[in-house]
Every structure is written in C-alpha cells, then in structure tokens.
CSV table of C-alpha atoms and ligand atoms in Angstrom, one decimal:
chain,number,residue,atom,x,y,z
A,231,MET,CA,6.4,170.5,15.2
A,232,LEU,CA,7.1,171.8,11.7
A,233,SER,CA,5.0,170.9,8.6
A,234,ILE,CA,6.3,171.4,5.1
A,235,VAL,CA,3.7,171.4,2.4
A,236,ILE,CA,4.8,170.9,-1.2
A,237,PRO,CA,2.7,170.7,-4.2
A,238,VAL,CA,4.3,168.6,-6.8
A,239,TYR,CA,3.2,168.1,-10.4
A,240,ASN,CA,5.2,165.7,-12.6
A,241,GLU,CA,8.5,166.3,-10.7
A,242,GLN,CA,9.9,162.8,-10.7
A,243,GLU,CA,13.5,163.9,-10.8
A,244,ASN,CA,13.1,166.5,-8.1
A,245,ILE,CA,11.6,164.3,-5.3
A,246,ALA,CA,14.7,162.7,-4.1
A,247,PRO,CA,17.2,165.7,-4.3
A,248,LEU,CA,14.4,167.7,-2.5
A,249,LEU,CA,13.7,165.5,0.4
A,250,GLU,CA,17.4,164.7,1.0
A,251,ALA,CA,18.2,168.5,1.1
A,252,LEU,CA,15.2,169.2,3.4
A,253,LYS,CA,16.3,166.6,5.7
A,254,SER,CA,19.5,168.4,6.4
A,255,TYR,CA,17.8,171.8,7.3
A,256,THR,CA,14.8,170.8,9.2
A,257,PRO,CA,14.2,169.3,12.8
A,258,ALA,CA,13.8,165.5,13.2
A,259,ASP,CA,10.1,165.6,13.9
A,260,THR,CA,9.2,167.5,10.8
A,261,GLU,CA,6.4,166.3,8.7
A,262,TYR,CA,6.8,166.5,4.8
A,263,LEU,CA,3.5,166.8,3.1
A,264,LEU,CA,3.6,166.3,-0.6
A,265,VAL,CA,0.5,167.1,-2.6
A,266,ASP,CA,0.7,165.1,-5.8
A,267,ASP,CA,-1.4,167.5,-8.1
A,268,GLY,CA,-2.3,164.5,-10.6
A,269,SER,CA,1.1,164.0,-11.8
A,270,THR,CA,1.2,161.6,-14.8
A,271,ASP,CA,4.9,160.7,-14.5
A,272,ASP,CA,6.7,158.6,-11.9
A,273,THR,CA,6.4,161.3,-9.1
A,274,LEU,CA,4.3,159.1,-6.9
A,275,LYS,CA,6.7,156.3,-7.2
A,276,ALA,CA,9.4,158.5,-6.2
A,277,ILE,CA,7.5,159.7,-3.1
A,278,LEU,CA,6.8,155.9,-2.2
A,279,LEU,CA,10.5,155.2,-2.0
A,280,PHE,CA,10.9,157.6,0.8
A,281,SER,CA,7.3,157.3,2.5
A,282,GLY,CA,7.9,153.5,2.8
A,283,ARG,CA,10.7,153.9,5.3
A,284,ASP,CA,9.8,157.3,6.8
A,285,SER,CA,6.4,157.8,8.1
A,286,ASN,CA,7.1,161.6,8.3
A,287,VAL,CA,7.0,161.8,4.7
A,288,LYS,CA,3.4,161.8,3.8
A,289,CYS,CA,1.5,162.2,0.5
A,290,ILE,CA,-1.9,163.3,-0.6
A,291,SER,CA,-2.7,162.3,-4.1
A,292,LEU,CA,-5.1,164.5,-5.9
A,293,SER,CA,-7.5,162.7,-8.3
A,294,ARG,CA,-6.5,164.9,-11.2
A,295,ASN,CA,-4.5,168.2,-11.8
A,296,PHE,CA,-6.2,170.8,-9.8
A,297,GLY,CA,-3.5,173.5,-10.0
A,298,GLN,CA,-0.9,174.7,-7.5
A,299,GLN,CA,-3.1,176.8,-5.5
A,300,ASN,CA,-5.6,174.2,-4.8
A,301,ALA,CA,-3.0,171.6,-4.2
A,302,LEU,CA,-1.4,174.0,-1.6
A,303,MET,CA,-4.9,174.2,0.1
A,304,ALA,CA,-5.1,170.5,0.2
A,305,GLY,CA,-1.9,170.3,2.0
A,306,LEU,CA,-2.8,173.2,4.3
A,307,HIS,CA,-5.9,171.2,5.3
A,308,TYR,CA,-3.9,168.4,6.5
A,309,ALA,CA,-0.9,170.1,8.0
A,310,LYS,CA,-0.5,169.3,11.7
A,311,GLY,CA,2.5,171.5,12.8
A,312,ASP,CA,2.6,174.6,15.0
A,313,VAL,CA,4.8,176.2,12.3
A,314,ILE,CA,4.0,175.7,8.5
A,315,ILE,CA,6.1,176.2,5.6
A,316,ILE,CA,4.9,176.2,2.0
A,317,MET,CA,7.5,175.8,-0.9
A,318,ASP,CA,7.9,174.8,-4.5
A,319,SER,CA,9.3,171.0,-5.1
A,320,ASP,CA,11.6,172.0,-7.9
A,321,LEU,CA,14.6,173.2,-5.6
A,322,GLN,CA,14.0,176.9,-6.8
A,323,HIS,CA,13.2,177.5,-3.2
A,324,PRO,CA,16.4,176.7,-1.4
A,325,PRO,CA,15.9,174.6,1.6
A,326,ALA,CA,18.9,176.3,3.1
A,327,LEU,CA,16.7,179.2,3.8
A,328,ILE,CA,14.4,177.3,6.2
A,329,PRO,CA,16.6,177.5,9.3
A,330,GLU,CA,16.5,181.5,8.9
A,331,MET,CA,12.8,181.4,8.4
A,332,LEU,CA,12.3,179.3,11.6
A,333,ARG,CA,14.6,181.9,13.5
A,334,LYS,CA,12.4,184.8,12.5
A,335,ILE,CA,9.2,182.8,13.6
A,336,ASN,CA,11.0,182.2,16.8
A,337,GLU,CA,11.6,186.1,17.0
A,338,GLY,CA,7.9,186.4,17.1
A,339,TYR,CA,6.8,187.0,13.6
A,340,ASP,CA,3.8,185.3,12.4
A,341,ILE,CA,4.4,185.4,8.7
A,342,VAL,CA,7.9,185.0,7.3
A,343,GLN,CA,7.6,186.0,3.4
A,344,THR,CA,10.4,185.4,0.9
A,345,ARG,CA,11.1,187.4,-2.1
A,346,ARG,CA,13.2,186.4,-5.3
A,347,THR,CA,15.9,188.8,-6.0
A,348,GLY,CA,17.0,187.2,-9.3
A,349,THR,CA,16.5,184.0,-11.1
A,350,GLN,CA,19.3,183.3,-13.5
A,351,ARG,CA,18.3,182.6,-17.0
A,352,ILE,CA,14.7,183.4,-16.4
A,353,GLY,CA,12.9,184.2,-19.7
A,354,VAL,CA,12.4,187.8,-20.7
A,355,ILE,CA,8.7,187.4,-21.2
A,356,LYS,CA,8.2,185.8,-17.8
A,357,ARG,CA,10.3,188.6,-16.1
A,358,ILE,CA,8.4,191.3,-17.9
A,359,SER,CA,4.9,189.8,-17.3
A,360,THR,CA,5.8,189.3,-13.6
A,361,TYR,CA,7.0,192.8,-13.3
A,362,LEU,CA,3.9,194.2,-15.0
A,363,PHE,CA,1.6,191.8,-12.8
A,364,TYR,CA,2.9,193.1,-9.6
A,365,LYS,CA,2.7,196.7,-10.6
A,366,PHE,CA,-0.9,196.4,-11.8
A,367,ILE,CA,-2.1,194.4,-8.8
A,368,ASN,CA,-0.6,196.9,-6.5
A,369,SER,CA,-2.1,199.7,-8.1
A,370,VAL,CA,-5.7,198.6,-8.5
A,371,SER,CA,-6.1,196.5,-5.3
A,372,ASP,CA,-6.3,197.4,-1.6
A,373,ILE,CA,-3.7,194.9,-0.7
A,374,ARG,CA,0.0,195.2,-1.3
A,375,ILE,CA,1.8,192.2,-2.6
A,376,GLU,CA,5.7,192.3,-2.5
A,377,THR,CA,7.0,192.4,-6.0
A,378,ASN,CA,8.5,188.8,-6.7
A,379,ALA,CA,7.0,187.4,-3.7
A,380,ALA,CA,7.2,183.7,-4.0
A,381,ASP,CA,4.9,180.9,-2.7
A,382,PHE,CA,7.7,180.2,-0.3
A,383,LYS,CA,6.6,181.1,3.3
A,384,ALA,CA,6.8,180.0,6.8
A,385,PHE,CA,3.7,181.0,9.3
A,386,THR,CA,2.3,180.1,12.6
A,387,ARG,CA,-0.7,177.8,13.3
A,388,LYS,CA,-2.7,180.9,14.3
A,389,VAL,CA,-2.3,182.2,10.6
A,390,LEU,CA,-3.2,178.8,9.2
A,391,ASP,CA,-6.3,178.6,11.3
A,392,ASN,CA,-7.3,181.7,9.8
A,393,ILE,CA,-6.6,180.9,6.3
A,394,LEU,CA,-8.5,177.9,6.6
A,395,LYS,CA,-11.5,179.8,7.1
A,396,PHE,CA,-11.5,181.0,3.7
A,397,GLU,CA,-14.1,179.2,1.7
A,398,GLU,CA,-13.7,180.8,-1.7
A,399,ARG,CA,-13.1,178.7,-4.7
A,400,ASP,CA,-10.3,180.5,-6.7
A,401,LEU,CA,-8.0,181.3,-3.9
A,402,PHE,CA,-5.0,183.5,-4.8
A,403,LEU,CA,-2.8,182.5,-1.7
A,404,ARG,CA,-0.2,185.4,-2.2
A,405,GLY,CA,-3.1,187.9,-1.9
A,406,VAL,CA,-4.6,186.1,1.1
A,407,PHE,CA,-1.4,186.1,3.0
A,408,SER,CA,-1.1,189.9,2.6
A,409,TRP,CA,-4.8,190.3,3.3
A,410,VAL,CA,-4.8,188.5,6.6
A,411,GLY,CA,-2.4,191.0,8.4
A,412,PHE,CA,-0.4,189.8,11.3
A,413,SER,CA,3.3,190.6,11.8
A,414,THR,CA,5.0,189.9,8.8
A,415,THR,CA,8.8,190.0,7.7
A,416,THR,CA,10.5,189.2,4.5
A,417,ILE,CA,13.6,187.6,3.5
A,418,ASP,CA,15.4,187.8,0.1
A,419,PHE,CA,16.8,184.8,-1.7
A,420,GLU,CA,18.3,184.1,-5.0
A,421,ALA,CA,16.2,181.5,-6.9
A,422,PRO,CA,18.5,179.0,-8.7
A,423,PRO,CA,17.4,177.8,-12.1
A,424,ARG,CA,15.4,174.6,-12.4
A,425,LYS,CA,17.8,171.6,-12.5
A,426,TYR,CA,15.2,169.0,-13.6
A,427,GLY,CA,12.0,169.1,-15.5
A,428,THR,CA,10.3,172.1,-17.0
A,429,THR,CA,8.2,174.9,-15.5
A,430,LYS,CA,4.5,174.0,-15.1
A,431,TYR,CA,3.5,177.5,-15.4
A,432,SER,CA,2.9,178.5,-19.1
A,433,LEU,CA,2.4,182.2,-20.0
A,434,GLY,CA,-1.3,181.3,-20.2
A,435,LYS,CA,-1.5,179.6,-16.9
A,436,MET,CA,0.2,182.7,-15.3
A,437,MET,CA,-2.2,185.1,-16.8
A,438,ILE,CA,-5.1,183.3,-15.5
A,439,LEU,CA,-3.5,183.3,-12.0
A,440,GLY,CA,-2.7,187.0,-12.5
A,441,LEU,CA,-6.4,187.8,-13.5
A,442,ARG,CA,-7.6,186.0,-10.6
A,443,GLY,CA,-5.2,187.6,-8.4
A,444,VAL,CA,-6.6,191.0,-9.5
A,445,THR,CA,-10.2,190.3,-9.6
A,446,SER,CA,-10.5,188.4,-6.4
A,447,PHE,CA,-8.8,191.3,-4.3
A,448,SER,CA,-10.3,194.4,-6.2
A,449,LEU,CA,-13.3,195.8,-7.8
A,450,LYS,CA,-11.4,198.7,-9.1
A,451,PRO,CA,-10.9,197.3,-12.6
A,452,LEU,CA,-14.5,197.4,-13.2
A,453,ARG,CA,-14.6,201.1,-12.3
A,454,ILE,CA,-11.7,201.8,-14.5
A,455,ALA,CA,-13.4,200.2,-17.5
A,456,PHE,CA,-16.5,202.3,-16.7
A,457,LEU,CA,-14.4,205.5,-16.6
A,458,ALA,CA,-12.4,204.5,-19.8
A,459,GLY,CA,-15.9,204.2,-21.4
A,460,ILE,CA,-17.0,207.8,-20.3
A,461,ILE,CA,-13.6,209.4,-21.3
A,462,ILE,CA,-13.7,207.7,-24.9
A,463,SER,CA,-17.3,208.7,-25.4
A,464,LEU,CA,-16.5,212.2,-24.5
A,465,LEU,CA,-13.5,212.2,-26.9
A,466,ALA,CA,-15.8,210.8,-29.7
A,467,PHE,CA,-18.4,213.6,-29.0
A,468,CYS,CA,-15.8,216.3,-29.2
A,469,MET,CA,-14.4,214.7,-32.4
A,470,GLY,CA,-17.9,214.6,-33.9
A,471,ILE,CA,-18.3,218.4,-33.2
A,472,TYR,CA,-14.9,219.2,-34.7
A,473,TYR,CA,-15.6,217.4,-37.8
A,474,PHE,CA,-19.0,219.0,-38.2
A,475,PHE,CA,-17.5,222.3,-38.3
A,476,VAL,CA,-14.6,221.2,-40.6
A,477,TYR,CA,-17.2,219.9,-43.0
A,478,PHE,CA,-18.9,223.3,-43.1
A,479,ARG,CA,-15.9,225.2,-43.7
A,480,GLY,CA,-15.6,223.3,-46.9
A,481,HIS,CA,-12.6,221.0,-46.2
A,482,THR,CA,-13.5,217.6,-47.6
A,483,VAL,CA,-12.3,215.0,-44.9
A,484,PRO,CA,-10.9,211.9,-46.3
A,485,GLY,CA,-12.4,210.5,-43.1
A,486,TRP,CA,-11.4,206.9,-43.4
A,487,MET,CA,-8.6,206.6,-41.3
A,488,SER,CA,-10.2,208.6,-38.2
A,489,LEU,CA,-13.3,206.5,-38.5
A,490,MET,CA,-11.4,203.3,-38.6
A,491,THR,CA,-9.3,204.4,-35.7
A,492,ALA,CA,-12.2,205.3,-33.6
A,493,VAL,CA,-14.2,202.1,-34.4
A,494,LEU,CA,-11.2,199.8,-33.6
A,495,PHE,CA,-10.2,201.7,-30.6
A,496,LEU,CA,-13.9,201.6,-29.1
A,497,GLY,CA,-14.1,197.9,-30.2
A,498,GLY,CA,-11.0,197.1,-28.2
A,499,VAL,CA,-12.0,199.0,-25.1
A,500,GLN,CA,-15.5,197.4,-25.2
A,501,LEU,CA,-14.1,193.9,-25.6
A,502,LEU,CA,-11.7,194.5,-22.6
A,503,ALA,CA,-14.4,195.8,-20.5
A,504,ILE,CA,-16.7,192.9,-21.4
A,505,GLY,CA,-13.9,190.4,-20.8
A,506,LEU,CA,-13.3,192.0,-17.3
A,507,LEU,CA,-17.0,191.9,-16.5
A,508,GLY,CA,-17.0,188.3,-17.6
A,509,GLU,CA,-14.2,187.4,-15.3
A,510,TYR,CA,-16.2,188.8,-12.2
A,511,VAL,CA,-19.2,187.0,-13.4
A,512,ALA,CA,-17.3,183.8,-13.8
A,513,GLY,CA,-16.2,184.2,-10.4
A,514,LEU,CA,-19.8,184.3,-9.2
A,515,VAL,CA,-20.7,181.3,-11.2
A,516,THR,CA,-17.8,179.2,-9.7
A,517,GLU,CA,-18.4,180.5,-6.2
A,518,SER,CA,-22.2,179.7,-6.5
A,519,LYS,CA,-21.5,176.1,-7.6
A,520,LYS,CA,-19.7,175.4,-4.3
A,521,ARG,CA,-17.6,172.5,-5.7
A,522,PRO,CA,-14.9,171.1,-3.6
A,523,LEU,CA,-11.4,172.8,-4.4
A,524,TYR,CA,-10.0,169.3,-4.9
A,525,LEU,CA,-10.6,165.5,-4.8
A,526,ILE,CA,-8.4,162.9,-3.0
A,527,LYS,CA,-7.7,159.7,-4.6
A,528,ASP,CA,-5.2,158.3,-2.0
A,529,THR,CA,-3.2,159.2,0.9
A,530,ILE,CA,0.1,157.9,2.3
A,531,ASN,CA,1.2,158.1,6.0
A,532,ILE,CA,-1.9,160.2,6.9
A,533,LYS,CA,-3.8,159.1,9.9
B,238,UDP,N1,2.6,172.9,-9.6
B,238,UDP,C1,1.5,172.0,-9.2
B,238,UDP,N2,0.3,172.1,-9.9
B,238,UDP,C2,0.3,172.7,-11.1
B,238,UDP,C3,1.5,173.5,-11.6
B,238,UDP,C4,2.5,173.5,-10.7
B,238,UDP,O1,1.4,171.3,-8.1
B,238,UDP,O2,-0.6,172.7,-12.0
B,238,UDP,C5,3.8,172.9,-8.7
B,238,UDP,C6,4.9,172.5,-9.2
B,238,UDP,O3,5.2,171.1,-9.2
B,238,UDP,C7,6.0,173.2,-8.3
B,238,UDP,C8,5.3,174.6,-8.0
B,238,UDP,O4,3.9,174.2,-8.3
B,238,UDP,O5,6.3,172.6,-7.2
B,238,UDP,C9,5.7,175.7,-8.9
B,238,UDP,O6,5.7,175.4,-10.2
B,238,UDP,P1,6.9,175.7,-11.4
B,238,UDP,O7,8.2,175.6,-10.6
B,238,UDP,O8,6.6,175.0,-12.5
B,238,UDP,O9,6.6,177.3,-11.4
B,238,UDP,P2,7.5,178.3,-11.7
B,238,UDP,O10,8.6,178.3,-10.6
B,238,UDP,O11,8.3,178.2,-13.1
B,238,UDP,O12,6.8,179.8,-11.6
B,239,MG,MG1,9.8,176.7,-10.3
C-alpha cells in the first residue's frame, strides 16, 4: 500500500486539483493523508468534500499552526503504507512524477529524493538565499544535502520506522533523510509556479528553518565563532603594536576611523557569536521541555 502525506496550510483552492491529479497517478488502494496545519480558511471544508465519499482521503487536523516540518511528522506517525511519499499541497511538486518514484523504489532504492531544477518566476531573494543556505549547510555540517532538495520524497517502511525513532523537537527532515543513510537516488523535476494561493514561507520563516538545519546537524559554527574571535583579537593586537610605534615616530594618527571600524567590527562578530550560541542554547531549552511536536484537534477517516 502507498501512503501520501501532505501538509496543508491555508490551501483551499489547491485541495481539489491536487487530489484529482493524485488519483490519476497513484494505485487504487493509496491513502491520502492530509495534515491540516491549523488552516484558517476553508481548507478543511475542501477536504471534507472528498473524505465524505472516499475513505482513502484521510485528514489529521492540528489544533493550530505547528509548521510544515511538525505537520509532516504528524502525518508520518499515522501513515500505514509500505511505501510513503511526502509532498507539498500546492502542485509545485508534480503528481506526474510519482510513477517514476515508485519505479525507483521497486528497483530496490530505499529513498527516492527529488531536486528542483528550476522554478519559473521564483523571486531573486529566495533563489539567492536558497543557494547560500545549501552552500553553507554543506560546508559546515557532516551531512550532505542536495542543493535544491525538495520535501518531495518517496521512501520505504523501513526508512520511516527509523525516522519515527527520532525524538527531537525541532526536526529538520531534509537533514534527517540524508543522515539516516540507506540506498538513495535522486530525480530532477521542474517545479511549476504556484497556481493558487501564496507561499507560506516568508523570508523570516525560511531563515529560521535554515538556522535550525545548520545547528541541528553541526557543532562547527560554534567553533568557527571561536576561531573568528581568536583571529580578530590577534589582528587587534598587531594593530595596537603598529599604532604604538607610529605614535612614537611622531605621526599623529587621526585615529577615529580605525577605532570605529575596530569597535563596530568586533561588536558585530560578538553579536553573531552570541546569537549562534543562543540558538544552540534555545535548542537545549526546547529539547528539555519535551513538549509534543503537535496537538491533534480532529481526525477524519482514521481508525
Ligand atoms: N505548510 C504547512 N505549514 C506551514 C507552512 C507551510 O503545512 O506553516 C505547507 C504548505 O501548505 C505547503 C508546503 O507546506 O503544502 C510548502 O509550503 P509553500 O508551498 O508555501 O512553500 P514554498 O514552496 O514556497 O517553499
Ligand atoms: Mg510551494
């Protein structure tokens, strides 16, 4: 059996076209597990239109917006299939790719990754920030995440059972899929622009996800901050000696510019290092509270 897990957040116009498209590319006994991530529009109503006459269309309704990653985890906890697919609900992850993904699973791969090769009309800021993010995460962490990896994947029950063992709070699923290993293959696809609705990922939300991705898979940034501190202090020390001699040779140094530069530069580096430290400490705090990842308000067609 195949399970398709789809997090949805205010996607009322996308539900019908998505489910209809999925039907034509999936086997008859597929379960469609939609996780309503606290939508405030008519998403739930749109789902009910389908779930009323088709018991394979299932829904988990979360009590509020918990974010895409947690919504995905909620869906994964309930997925019953031998093969599981996760995808976005906005048709940017083309259902037409599913047969090829299933073929790869049948060939013996445990994880089938997908990679966006180009999104038409994607914003410049998003494109640049995505590029920088993957460059950064791959250079500082021990895992390798494919550039432009999408949360559109197929994997086997074996992989899911292992992922469900993760008990961490702020899970970064893209990292987890790379961390667990198993035989993996990647398919490229062209992501079409969103037809209905707008992106639910603001630049701020993306930066938080990115920071989580980096700090939950690597301790290197902490060391980089430490190293940067040492290098800058050494530079400041050399500068001090240089100005000492310049002073005695009688050159009066205007001084203000160099002083300000040094102060501002040091201040900036310190703030950055403290912020980074704070992110790791925040991770500890959240982790130690052991709060649930999500709360369920209601379920439809789930036994
Ligand atoms: N999503 C969610 N909760 C959120 C934000 C997004 O469940 O808090 C879902 C959203 O409905 C969509 C998927 O996550 O199915 C990806 O979001 P979106 O398409 O807005 O991101 P983008 O493709 O612009 O990166
Ligand atoms: Mg999208």
